[in-house]
Each structure stands twice: as structure tokens, then as C-alpha cells.
Amino acid sequence: MNEELRIIVSGGGTGGHIFPAISIANAIKAKCPGAKILFVGAEGRMEMTRVPQAGYEIKGLPISGFNRSNLLKNLSLPFKMWRSNQMVKQILRQFRPMAAVGVGGYASFPTLKAAMGMGIPCLIQEQNSFAGKTNKILAAKAAKICVAYEGMEKFFPAEKIMMTGNPVRQALLQTTVSREEAIRSFALDPQKKTILLVGGSLGARTINESILQHLDLVEQSGVQFIWQTGKYYSAAIAEQLKGTHLPMLHVTDFISDMGAAYRAADLVISRAGAGSISEFCLLGKPVILVPSPNVAEDHQTKNAMALVGKDAALYVKDADAPAQLLALAVKTVNDDARLSTLGKNILKMALPHSADIIADEVIRLAKKD
């Protein structure tokens, strides 16, 4: 049976969708080495490069979201949806999957909708505490819905819900480097408290501004910083920092070894994406969350408040961050008792083995007669 197992995994657009998808695929392959897994993504999105890098085949659909900044570009949306529907039906007929997994993102809707129409059992993986519109629509015909937060019955049929947590990048959990070695790898001092600032691979303007507007506090704080600016902002920030001498500030556009960065950090400052939060929970990392205001249904704020309500994270509103964030971070990182409380409480919210649990369910659905 292992040799015959065929699974479709669909979705992407951001790392928050892609990393869980690849983790689930890896877990399926670990359990059924002969399984054939095909990804379906959206043309031009990051899954089209990240998935092949992980060793999986991917088919791209010409689908995109609604463009609010250039309304004329939306004229092609009906054709893109029609073309995507036709392509995905052909993909399904040729590949003949025994189950389909949707992780969110543009491609997951036409893929799972078509799969459901063909009677293929489908599993939805909802990362956020506030369900997306796509998954709410698909839920009626889904066989199982895997979630990471309590209270999701308000979005989905209770009998279909499985509390699994979000799969995370396994390499983060397998880091063997010590805190001292990790800090030295960033050319910093192991004797000093370290704050890690991350805004995603493209960066977060507000988090970056929170540093740029307070370089005097950075210099006087006695604390050191690992600052991932994001590729989009790196050139402008490098220009602004030209001529400054701030040895306590390690600035980089992208951190390739996040396991080392997390190990080095006494405190993290981050957006409140579901995937990042799951990583902080599993690692027991004290964190200040600055939810992005530019996401559907303001779901990052809802993700953050699920932790804040259990004293498992601190929260700063995006609009308040430039004025308040850095001072709060410096105060918190120097308060060992506060760090300990935040670390212990966020660790209690961890749901380990998520990818394995989801993989078991996908295999069960696929093998069901």
C-alpha cells in the first residue's frame, strides 16, 4: 500500500503556509517512504521555489488574489480562476490522489474544491486563531480540519476538528549549538543579553523603524541586538546606518540559520504569524508580538491576544511600536523573573508532533475504503 499512496498538498504564498505544508509532506514520507506527493501552488509565489528546494514536485496555477492597489489588474481574475479550475481538474485526473491537504493560500481553494467534487477526502490545516474565508467555505465538505487554537468551533463543525497545532521547521528543534556558540556566530558577546528582531523574510517596516528612531537607546542600553531587516528594506537601512559605529547591533537582511538565532536570543520581537508563534511555543521563547495590521480579518492580533491572555507573550500595537517597542524590550530583557514567566507560560501552549499527527490522519483518510 505504501508504494501506491498518492497525496496532493496545496497552498502557499507565505512561509507561514509553506513551512507547515513541507513539514506535513516530510512526515508522510517518513511514515510511507514510497508515497508520491505532489504540491499545487500559485505561479510566481514563493512556494514555486521553496517546494522544489525541499525535494518535491509542484504544479503552478495562474491564480492570484484581489489587487487593491491596481484595480485594473483585477479584470483578469475571472479568467485566472476559470483557467486554474481547468488545470487543477486535469492535474487531479492525471495524478489520481487518494487524499488532498490544504494549508491556505491562493491555490488551496480551487485545488480542494475540485478534489471534493471528485470525492477525494480532504484535510484542511488552519494555522490561525481566526479562520480564513477559504477554509470556512471549504469546511462543509472537508473530512478533517486540523487547528492550532482552542475555540475554533465558532468557524468549523466541531465533529471535524482536530487540535494538532502547527507543524514547524524541524531544523529549529534540532539545533545542537550552545547559546554561547550561537551568539559568537553573530559576532556578539555571550556575556550580554540579546534581543532578536524578525519581521519575516521581506521585513516589517514598523519593527525596523522602532530601531532606527532610537539608535541612541540601542547604544546606551547595554543590550545587543540581532536584527533581520528583511530584503525589501536592507539597502535603505544600510544607507541610514552608514557612518555609525554600533558593535552591539548585528544587522542582516536575512538569517539563514534561525535555529542559532533563536538559541542566541533572550527575547524575540516578531510579527504574530501563526507559524512563528508555534515556533516560539515549542522553543519556550519570551516574545514581544507586534501584529501586522495588513492581514485579512486582523488575524495576527487575534493570534497575539490568545497568548497575551495567558501571560505567555507581550503585545505592542503596530501604531505604537515606534514610540514604545524598544524601551519595553530593553526593560523586559533585563528582568530575569519576567523572562522566566513568559518562557514557562508560552512553553505550556506548545503542541509538539503536529506534523506527525496530521500525517497519520492524511494517511488514514487516503487508505480508507
mmCIF file of C-alpha atoms in Angstrom:
data_model
loop_
_atom_site.group_PDB
_atom_site.id
_atom_site.type_symbol
_atom_site.label_atom_id
_atom_site.label_comp_id
_atom_site.label_asym_id
_atom_site.label_seq_id
_atom_site.Cartn_x
_atom_site.Cartn_y
_atom_site.Cartn_z
ATOM 1 C CA MET A 1 0.000 0.000 0.000
ATOM 2 C CA ASN A 2 2.871 2.328 0.823
ATOM 3 C CA GLU A 3 4.064 2.246 -2.764
ATOM 4 C CA GLU A 4 0.668 3.347 -4.041
ATOM 5 C CA LEU A 5 -0.036 6.208 -1.658
ATOM 6 C CA ARG A 6 -0.616 9.455 -3.601
ATOM 7 C CA ILE A 7 -1.216 12.760 -1.803
ATOM 8 C CA ILE A 8 -1.838 16.290 -3.091
ATOM 9 C CA VAL A 9 -0.683 19.181 -0.881
ATOM 10 C CA SER A 10 -1.888 22.634 -1.891
ATOM 11 C CA GLY A 11 -1.367 26.199 -0.747
ATOM 12 C CA GLY A 12 1.402 28.680 -0.060
ATOM 13 C CA GLY A 13 2.095 32.345 -0.685
ATOM 14 C CA THR A 14 3.993 32.877 2.571
ATOM 15 C CA GLY A 15 6.362 30.904 4.757
ATOM 16 C CA GLY A 16 3.513 30.536 7.246
ATOM 17 C CA HIS A 17 1.733 28.305 4.732
ATOM 18 C CA ILE A 18 4.734 26.710 3.024
ATOM 19 C CA PHE A 19 6.716 25.510 6.076
ATOM 20 C CA PRO A 20 3.751 23.551 7.547
ATOM 21 C CA ALA A 21 2.993 22.065 4.118
ATOM 22 C CA ILE A 22 6.559 20.801 3.676
ATOM 23 C CA SER A 23 6.653 19.520 7.272
ATOM 24 C CA ILE A 24 3.472 17.503 6.680
ATOM 25 C CA ALA A 25 4.879 16.104 3.423
ATOM 26 C CA ASN A 26 8.133 15.139 5.162
ATOM 27 C CA ALA A 27 6.190 13.370 7.921
ATOM 28 C CA ILE A 28 4.136 11.417 5.362
ATOM 29 C CA LYS A 29 7.324 10.379 3.553
ATOM 30 C CA ALA A 30 8.930 9.296 6.840
ATOM 31 C CA LYS A 31 5.966 7.021 7.559
ATOM 32 C CA CYS A 32 5.430 5.854 3.953
ATOM 33 C CA PRO A 33 8.738 6.187 2.041
ATOM 34 C CA GLY A 34 7.107 5.081 -1.210
ATOM 35 C CA ALA A 35 4.400 7.755 -1.078
ATOM 36 C CA LYS A 36 4.037 10.046 -4.056
ATOM 37 C CA ILE A 37 3.398 13.658 -3.034
ATOM 38 C CA LEU A 38 2.535 16.435 -5.471
ATOM 39 C CA PHE A 39 2.244 20.096 -4.479
ATOM 40 C CA VAL A 40 -0.077 22.575 -6.200
ATOM 41 C CA GLY A 41 0.794 26.257 -5.749
ATOM 42 C CA ALA A 42 0.280 29.656 -7.328
ATOM 43 C CA GLU A 43 2.529 30.811 -10.167
ATOM 44 C CA GLY A 44 5.004 33.483 -9.113
ATOM 45 C CA ARG A 45 4.652 32.813 -5.392
ATOM 46 C CA MET A 46 7.430 31.627 -3.116
ATOM 47 C CA GLU A 47 6.209 28.019 -2.989
ATOM 48 C CA MET A 48 7.313 27.612 -6.616
ATOM 49 C CA THR A 49 10.954 27.794 -5.458
ATOM 50 C CA ARG A 50 10.775 26.622 -1.824
ATOM 51 C CA VAL A 51 8.930 23.358 -2.540
ATOM 52 C CA PRO A 52 11.403 22.085 -5.193
ATOM 53 C CA GLN A 53 14.239 23.046 -2.831
ATOM 54 C CA ALA A 54 12.652 20.678 -0.312
ATOM 55 C CA GLY A 55 12.685 17.903 -2.903
ATOM 56 C CA TYR A 56 9.061 17.866 -4.066
ATOM 57 C CA GLU A 57 7.404 18.386 -7.443
ATOM 58 C CA ILE A 58 4.998 21.321 -7.706
ATOM 59 C CA LYS A 59 2.464 22.413 -10.316
ATOM 60 C CA GLY A 60 1.633 26.127 -10.563
ATOM 61 C CA LEU A 61 -1.817 27.630 -11.142
ATOM 62 C CA PRO A 62 -2.277 31.113 -12.694
ATOM 63 C CA ILE A 63 -4.326 32.255 -9.713
ATOM 64 C CA SER A 64 -3.912 35.450 -7.681
ATOM 65 C CA GLY A 65 -5.713 37.496 -5.073
ATOM 66 C CA PHE A 66 -7.689 40.718 -5.396
ATOM 67 C CA ASN A 67 -5.347 43.659 -6.104
ATOM 68 C CA ARG A 68 -6.491 46.695 -4.100
ATOM 69 C CA SER A 69 -3.685 48.982 -5.263
ATOM 70 C CA ASN A 70 -4.230 48.466 -9.005
ATOM 71 C CA LEU A 71 -7.891 47.690 -9.704
ATOM 72 C CA LEU A 72 -7.321 47.255 -13.452
ATOM 73 C CA LYS A 73 -5.259 44.143 -12.736
ATOM 74 C CA ASN A 74 -8.392 42.504 -11.327
ATOM 75 C CA LEU A 75 -10.019 42.385 -14.770
ATOM 76 C CA SER A 76 -8.166 39.136 -15.451
ATOM 77 C CA LEU A 77 -9.221 37.461 -12.200
ATOM 78 C CA PRO A 78 -12.291 35.608 -13.606
ATOM 79 C CA PHE A 79 -10.182 34.133 -16.406
ATOM 80 C CA LYS A 80 -7.396 33.185 -13.973
ATOM 81 C CA MET A 81 -9.925 31.409 -11.745
ATOM 82 C CA TRP A 82 -11.508 29.593 -14.709
ATOM 83 C CA ARG A 83 -8.098 28.579 -16.071
ATOM 84 C CA SER A 84 -6.943 27.411 -12.625
ATOM 85 C CA ASN A 85 -10.094 25.320 -12.218
ATOM 86 C CA GLN A 86 -9.492 23.630 -15.582
ATOM 87 C CA MET A 87 -5.825 22.999 -14.853
ATOM 88 C CA VAL A 88 -6.390 21.571 -11.385
ATOM 89 C CA LYS A 89 -9.035 19.151 -12.667
ATOM 90 C CA GLN A 90 -6.523 17.878 -15.200
ATOM 91 C CA ILE A 91 -3.826 17.587 -12.519
ATOM 92 C CA LEU A 92 -6.157 15.570 -10.294
ATOM 93 C CA ARG A 93 -7.220 13.250 -13.127
ATOM 94 C CA GLN A 94 -3.600 12.558 -14.068
ATOM 95 C CA PHE A 95 -2.171 12.201 -10.554
ATOM 96 C CA ARG A 96 -5.210 10.391 -9.042
ATOM 97 C CA PRO A 97 -4.604 11.446 -5.405
ATOM 98 C CA MET A 98 -6.100 9.383 -2.608
ATOM 99 C CA ALA A 99 -6.286 12.408 -0.286
ATOM 100 C CA ALA A 100 -5.684 16.162 -0.508
ATOM 101 C CA VAL A 101 -4.289 18.592 2.066
ATOM 102 C CA GLY A 102 -4.981 22.338 2.011
ATOM 103 C CA VAL A 103 -2.806 24.690 4.062
ATOM 104 C CA GLY A 104 -4.246 28.024 2.905
ATOM 105 C CA GLY A 105 -3.121 30.396 0.182
ATOM 106 C CA TYR A 106 -4.470 31.175 -3.279
ATOM 107 C CA ALA A 107 -4.050 27.715 -4.802
ATOM 108 C CA SER A 108 -5.694 25.754 -1.997
ATOM 109 C CA PHE A 109 -9.250 26.844 -2.814
ATOM 110 C CA PRO A 110 -9.540 25.622 -6.441
ATOM 111 C CA THR A 111 -7.498 22.507 -5.638
ATOM 112 C CA LEU A 112 -9.559 21.362 -2.665
ATOM 113 C CA LYS A 113 -12.849 22.432 -4.239
ATOM 114 C CA ALA A 114 -12.089 20.284 -7.292
ATOM 115 C CA ALA A 115 -10.867 17.393 -5.140
ATOM 116 C CA MET A 116 -14.042 17.492 -3.045
ATOM 117 C CA GLY A 117 -16.088 17.489 -6.237
ATOM 118 C CA MET A 118 -14.319 14.283 -7.297
ATOM 119 C CA GLY A 119 -14.975 12.592 -3.949
ATOM 120 C CA ILE A 120 -11.337 12.770 -2.793
ATOM 121 C CA PRO A 121 -11.124 13.056 1.030
ATOM 122 C CA CYS A 122 -9.673 16.430 2.024
ATOM 123 C CA LEU A 123 -7.937 17.684 5.164
ATOM 124 C CA ILE A 124 -7.669 21.400 5.962
ATOM 125 C CA GLN A 125 -4.868 22.765 8.109
ATOM 126 C CA GLU A 126 -5.889 26.123 9.624
ATOM 127 C CA GLN A 127 -2.904 27.871 11.217
ATOM 128 C CA ASN A 128 -4.581 30.931 12.726
ATOM 129 C CA SER A 129 -6.883 31.578 15.663
ATOM 130 C CA PHE A 130 -9.265 33.350 13.257
ATOM 131 C CA ALA A 131 -10.150 31.131 10.311
ATOM 132 C CA GLY A 132 -9.637 32.417 6.781
ATOM 133 C CA LYS A 133 -12.535 32.758 4.346
ATOM 134 C CA THR A 134 -11.246 29.996 2.067
ATOM 135 C CA ASN A 135 -11.130 27.431 4.851
ATOM 136 C CA LYS A 136 -14.532 28.485 6.192
ATOM 137 C CA ILE A 137 -16.055 27.843 2.757
ATOM 138 C CA LEU A 138 -14.233 24.522 2.303
ATOM 139 C CA ALA A 139 -15.021 23.263 5.811
ATOM 140 C CA ALA A 140 -18.515 21.973 4.929
ATOM 141 C CA LYS A 141 -17.098 19.230 2.679
ATOM 142 C CA ALA A 142 -13.752 18.655 4.413
ATOM 143 C CA ALA A 143 -13.182 15.305 6.102
ATOM 144 C CA LYS A 144 -10.952 16.747 8.845
ATOM 145 C CA ILE A 145 -9.897 20.221 9.976
ATOM 146 C CA CYS A 146 -6.624 20.490 11.919
ATOM 147 C CA VAL A 147 -6.319 23.578 14.135
ATOM 148 C CA ALA A 148 -3.807 25.165 16.494
ATOM 149 C CA TYR A 149 -6.076 27.188 18.777
ATOM 150 C CA GLU A 150 -8.953 26.467 21.104
ATOM 151 C CA GLY A 151 -12.484 27.672 20.338
ATOM 152 C CA MET A 152 -12.405 27.018 16.587
ATOM 153 C CA GLU A 153 -15.932 25.563 16.785
ATOM 154 C CA LYS A 154 -17.178 29.062 16.026
ATOM 155 C CA PHE A 155 -15.788 28.657 12.488
ATOM 156 C CA PHE A 156 -15.915 24.919 11.783
ATOM 157 C CA PRO A 157 -18.130 21.873 12.510
ATOM 158 C CA ALA A 158 -16.976 20.645 15.926
ATOM 159 C CA GLU A 159 -17.023 16.963 14.936
ATOM 160 C CA LYS A 160 -14.426 17.574 12.193
ATOM 161 C CA ILE A 161 -11.915 19.490 14.319
ATOM 162 C CA MET A 162 -8.599 18.026 15.474
ATOM 163 C CA MET A 163 -6.391 20.048 17.810
ATOM 164 C CA THR A 164 -2.958 19.350 16.337
ATOM 165 C CA GLY A 165 -1.002 22.598 16.488
ATOM 166 C CA ASN A 166 1.016 23.976 13.588
ATOM 167 C CA PRO A 167 3.901 21.997 12.086
ATOM 168 C CA VAL A 168 7.154 23.951 12.284
ATOM 169 C CA ARG A 169 10.581 23.783 10.653
ATOM 170 C CA GLN A 170 12.172 20.692 12.193
ATOM 171 C CA ALA A 171 15.680 22.137 11.920
ATOM 172 C CA LEU A 172 14.775 24.700 14.608
ATOM 173 C CA LEU A 173 14.104 21.940 17.113
ATOM 174 C CA GLN A 174 17.239 20.002 16.222
ATOM 175 C CA THR A 175 19.774 22.805 16.780
ATOM 176 C CA THR A 176 22.663 21.463 18.872
ATOM 177 C CA VAL A 177 24.693 24.673 19.062
ATOM 178 C CA SER A 178 25.089 26.200 22.550
ATOM 179 C CA ARG A 179 23.877 29.699 23.431
ATOM 180 C CA GLU A 180 27.480 30.929 23.618
ATOM 181 C CA GLU A 181 28.388 29.420 20.234
ATOM 182 C CA ALA A 182 25.212 30.838 18.692
ATOM 183 C CA ILE A 183 25.921 34.357 19.948
ATOM 184 C CA ARG A 184 29.546 34.207 18.750
ATOM 185 C CA SER A 185 28.334 33.163 15.289
ATOM 186 C CA PHE A 186 26.725 36.614 15.081
ATOM 187 C CA ALA A 187 29.961 38.274 16.253
ATOM 188 C CA LEU A 188 28.372 39.311 19.551
ATOM 189 C CA ASP A 189 29.258 38.984 23.251
ATOM 190 C CA PRO A 190 27.926 35.892 25.120
ATOM 191 C CA GLN A 191 28.049 37.864 28.394
ATOM 192 C CA LYS A 192 25.348 40.312 27.255
ATOM 193 C CA LYS A 193 21.587 39.974 26.955
ATOM 194 C CA THR A 194 20.496 39.528 23.340
ATOM 195 C CA ILE A 195 17.306 40.628 21.576
ATOM 196 C CA LEU A 196 16.343 39.120 18.214
ATOM 197 C CA LEU A 197 14.205 41.233 15.876
ATOM 198 C CA VAL A 198 12.495 39.489 12.966
ATOM 199 C CA GLY A 199 9.819 40.782 10.614
ATOM 200 C CA GLY A 200 9.661 37.903 8.155
ATOM 201 C CA SER A 201 11.814 37.312 5.075
ATOM 202 C CA LEU A 202 10.688 40.576 3.462
ATOM 203 C CA GLY A 203 10.889 42.535 6.707
ATOM 204 C CA ALA A 204 8.495 44.642 8.747
ATOM 205 C CA ARG A 205 8.706 48.410 8.330
ATOM 206 C CA THR A 206 7.338 49.192 11.802
ATOM 207 C CA ILE A 207 9.836 46.939 13.603
ATOM 208 C CA ASN A 208 12.665 48.441 11.574
ATOM 209 C CA GLU A 209 11.519 51.997 12.360
ATOM 210 C CA SER A 210 11.400 51.107 16.054
ATOM 211 C CA ILE A 211 15.166 50.593 15.923
ATOM 212 C CA LEU A 212 16.098 53.370 13.504
ATOM 213 C CA GLN A 213 14.297 56.020 15.547
ATOM 214 C CA HIS A 214 16.098 55.029 18.758
ATOM 215 C CA LEU A 215 19.712 54.283 17.869
ATOM 216 C CA ASP A 216 20.754 56.282 20.947
ATOM 217 C CA LEU A 217 18.864 53.828 23.175
ATOM 218 C CA VAL A 218 20.418 50.892 21.292
ATOM 219 C CA GLU A 219 23.880 52.302 22.034
ATOM 220 C CA GLN A 220 23.192 53.078 25.706
ATOM 221 C CA SER A 221 21.108 50.009 26.600
ATOM 222 C CA GLY A 222 23.891 47.579 27.482
ATOM 223 C CA VAL A 223 21.973 45.061 25.391
ATOM 224 C CA GLN A 224 22.913 43.629 21.980
ATOM 225 C CA PHE A 225 20.640 43.006 19.012
ATOM 226 C CA ILE A 226 20.362 40.566 16.109
ATOM 227 C CA TRP A 227 18.302 42.485 13.574
ATOM 228 C CA GLN A 228 16.844 40.863 10.467
ATOM 229 C CA THR A 229 15.784 43.852 8.408
ATOM 230 C CA GLY A 230 14.231 41.892 5.549
ATOM 231 C CA LYS A 231 15.477 42.034 1.959
ATOM 232 C CA TYR A 232 12.989 44.723 0.952
ATOM 233 C CA TYR A 233 14.399 47.257 3.448
ATOM 234 C CA SER A 234 18.051 46.228 3.711
ATOM 235 C CA ALA A 235 19.602 48.698 1.236
ATOM 236 C CA ALA A 236 17.846 51.743 2.697
ATOM 237 C CA ILE A 237 18.739 50.731 6.254
ATOM 238 C CA ALA A 238 22.386 50.132 5.329
ATOM 239 C CA GLU A 239 22.455 53.674 3.921
ATOM 240 C CA GLN A 240 20.953 55.120 7.117
ATOM 241 C CA LEU A 241 23.461 53.275 9.295
ATOM 242 C CA LYS A 242 26.442 54.390 7.224
ATOM 243 C CA GLY A 243 28.985 56.170 9.416
ATOM 244 C CA THR A 244 27.608 54.793 12.709
ATOM 245 C CA HIS A 245 29.638 52.542 14.991
ATOM 246 C CA LEU A 246 27.263 50.192 16.789
ATOM 247 C CA PRO A 247 29.116 46.916 17.577
ATOM 248 C CA MET A 248 26.155 45.740 19.703
ATOM 249 C CA LEU A 249 23.972 45.680 16.567
ATOM 250 C CA HIS A 250 24.266 42.714 14.179
ATOM 251 C CA VAL A 251 22.354 43.762 11.058
ATOM 252 C CA THR A 252 21.442 41.338 8.276
ATOM 253 C CA ASP A 253 18.818 41.233 5.553
ATOM 254 C CA PHE A 254 18.100 37.522 6.097
ATOM 255 C CA ILE A 255 19.027 34.942 8.743
ATOM 256 C CA SER A 256 19.660 31.546 7.175
ATOM 257 C CA ASP A 257 20.170 29.701 10.480
ATOM 258 C CA MET A 258 17.105 30.607 12.544
ATOM 259 C CA GLY A 259 17.886 27.799 14.965
ATOM 260 C CA ALA A 260 21.086 29.596 16.009
ATOM 261 C CA ALA A 261 19.282 32.963 16.132
ATOM 262 C CA TYR A 262 16.615 31.628 18.475
ATOM 263 C CA ARG A 263 19.243 29.913 20.645
ATOM 264 C CA ALA A 264 21.164 33.197 20.939
ATOM 265 C CA ALA A 265 18.097 35.273 21.849
ATOM 266 C CA ASP A 266 16.962 36.007 25.391
ATOM 267 C CA LEU A 267 13.942 37.845 23.943
ATOM 268 C CA VAL A 268 12.364 37.921 20.481
ATOM 269 C CA ILE A 269 10.456 40.741 18.785
ATOM 270 C CA SER A 270 8.269 39.481 15.972
ATOM 271 C CA ARG A 271 5.099 39.771 13.940
ATOM 272 C CA ALA A 272 2.323 37.434 15.100
ATOM 273 C CA GLY A 273 2.080 34.975 12.234
ATOM 274 C CA ALA A 274 0.754 31.592 13.305
ATOM 275 C CA GLY A 275 3.861 29.698 12.202
ATOM 276 C CA SER A 276 6.219 31.982 14.121
ATOM 277 C CA ILE A 277 4.072 31.740 17.250
ATOM 278 C CA SER A 278 4.135 27.941 17.063
ATOM 279 C CA GLU A 279 7.931 28.067 16.923
ATOM 280 C CA PHE A 280 8.120 30.361 19.963
ATOM 281 C CA CYS A 281 5.804 27.997 21.894
ATOM 282 C CA LEU A 282 7.849 24.881 21.117
ATOM 283 C CA LEU A 283 11.115 26.648 21.974
ATOM 284 C CA GLY A 284 9.732 28.379 25.088
ATOM 285 C CA LYS A 285 10.952 31.772 23.827
ATOM 286 C CA PRO A 286 9.866 35.004 25.561
ATOM 287 C CA VAL A 287 8.459 37.250 22.846
ATOM 288 C CA ILE A 288 7.007 40.698 22.209
ATOM 289 C CA LEU A 289 4.459 40.445 19.399
ATOM 290 C CA VAL A 290 3.759 43.342 17.025
ATOM 291 C CA PRO A 291 0.869 42.081 14.865
ATOM 292 C CA SER A 292 0.785 43.218 11.264
ATOM 293 C CA PRO A 293 -2.274 45.391 10.573
ATOM 294 C CA ASN A 294 -2.129 44.452 6.880
ATOM 295 C CA VAL A 295 -3.615 40.959 7.071
ATOM 296 C CA ALA A 296 -7.125 39.635 6.471
ATOM 297 C CA GLU A 297 -9.547 39.905 9.402
ATOM 298 C CA ASP A 298 -6.704 41.305 11.576
ATOM 299 C CA HIS A 299 -5.943 37.663 12.419
ATOM 300 C CA GLN A 300 -2.426 38.404 13.725
ATOM 301 C CA THR A 301 -3.835 40.490 16.568
ATOM 302 C CA LYS A 302 -6.175 37.619 17.433
ATOM 303 C CA ASN A 303 -3.211 35.208 17.365
ATOM 304 C CA ALA A 304 -1.273 37.503 19.705
ATOM 305 C CA MET A 305 -4.118 38.004 22.168
ATOM 306 C CA ALA A 306 -4.552 34.224 22.528
ATOM 307 C CA LEU A 307 -1.064 34.258 24.123
ATOM 308 C CA VAL A 308 -1.339 37.574 25.958
ATOM 309 C CA GLY A 309 -4.478 36.307 27.725
ATOM 310 C CA LYS A 310 -2.374 33.530 29.264
ATOM 311 C CA ASP A 311 0.578 35.809 30.133
ATOM 312 C CA ALA A 312 2.595 33.912 27.516
ATOM 313 C CA ALA A 313 3.656 36.928 25.422
ATOM 314 C CA LEU A 314 3.766 40.730 25.434
ATOM 315 C CA TYR A 315 1.916 42.808 22.840
ATOM 316 C CA VAL A 316 2.573 46.180 21.254
ATOM 317 C CA LYS A 317 0.143 47.626 18.725
ATOM 318 C CA ASP A 318 1.748 48.351 15.356
ATOM 319 C CA ALA A 319 0.905 52.067 15.527
ATOM 320 C CA ASP A 320 2.507 52.355 18.992
ATOM 321 C CA ALA A 321 5.662 50.365 18.205
ATOM 322 C CA PRO A 322 7.998 53.162 17.004
ATOM 323 C CA ALA A 323 7.453 55.039 20.261
ATOM 324 C CA GLN A 324 7.173 52.149 22.760
ATOM 325 C CA LEU A 325 8.673 48.900 21.465
ATOM 326 C CA LEU A 326 12.395 49.305 22.032
ATOM 327 C CA ALA A 327 12.099 50.699 25.567
ATOM 328 C CA LEU A 328 9.762 47.826 26.545
ATOM 329 C CA ALA A 329 12.152 45.287 25.026
ATOM 330 C CA VAL A 330 15.186 46.620 26.897
ATOM 331 C CA LYS A 331 13.243 46.703 30.177
ATOM 332 C CA THR A 332 11.913 43.159 29.673
ATOM 333 C CA VAL A 333 15.188 41.525 28.637
ATOM 334 C CA ASN A 334 16.819 42.856 31.826
ATOM 335 C CA ASP A 335 14.047 41.401 34.028
ATOM 336 C CA ASP A 336 15.009 37.753 34.548
ATOM 337 C CA ALA A 337 11.854 36.942 36.518
ATOM 338 C CA ARG A 338 9.636 38.315 33.729
ATOM 339 C CA LEU A 339 11.569 36.406 31.066
ATOM 340 C CA SER A 340 11.218 33.203 33.087
ATOM 341 C CA THR A 341 7.456 33.631 33.490
ATOM 342 C CA LEU A 342 6.914 34.374 29.795
ATOM 343 C CA GLY A 343 9.099 31.427 28.767
ATOM 344 C CA LYS A 344 7.333 28.950 31.048
ATOM 345 C CA ASN A 345 3.854 30.116 30.056
ATOM 346 C CA ILE A 346 4.463 30.065 26.292
ATOM 347 C CA LEU A 347 6.012 26.594 26.565
ATOM 348 C CA LYS A 348 2.757 25.350 28.149
ATOM 349 C CA MET A 349 0.952 26.291 24.925
ATOM 350 C CA ALA A 350 3.207 24.144 22.738
ATOM 351 C CA LEU A 351 1.661 21.314 20.738
ATOM 352 C CA PRO A 352 4.573 19.065 19.694
ATOM 353 C CA HIS A 353 4.480 16.358 16.998
ATOM 354 C CA SER A 354 1.938 18.328 14.922
ATOM 355 C CA ALA A 355 3.280 17.157 11.551
ATOM 356 C CA ASP A 356 3.232 13.509 12.648
ATOM 357 C CA ILE A 357 -0.340 13.722 13.939
ATOM 358 C CA ILE A 358 -1.555 15.394 10.740
ATOM 359 C CA ALA A 359 0.385 12.923 8.557
ATOM 360 C CA ASP A 360 -1.240 9.992 10.381
ATOM 361 C CA GLU A 361 -4.674 11.466 9.678
ATOM 362 C CA VAL A 362 -3.881 12.106 5.996
ATOM 363 C CA ILE A 363 -2.678 8.502 5.585
ATOM 364 C CA ARG A 364 -5.801 7.221 7.350
ATOM 365 C CA LEU A 365 -8.042 9.233 5.010
ATOM 366 C CA ALA A 366 -6.096 8.039 1.974
ATOM 367 C CA LYS A 367 -6.318 4.373 2.911
ATOM 368 C CA LYS A 368 -9.998 4.487 3.801
ATOM 369 C CA ASP A 369 -12.036 2.226 1.537
#
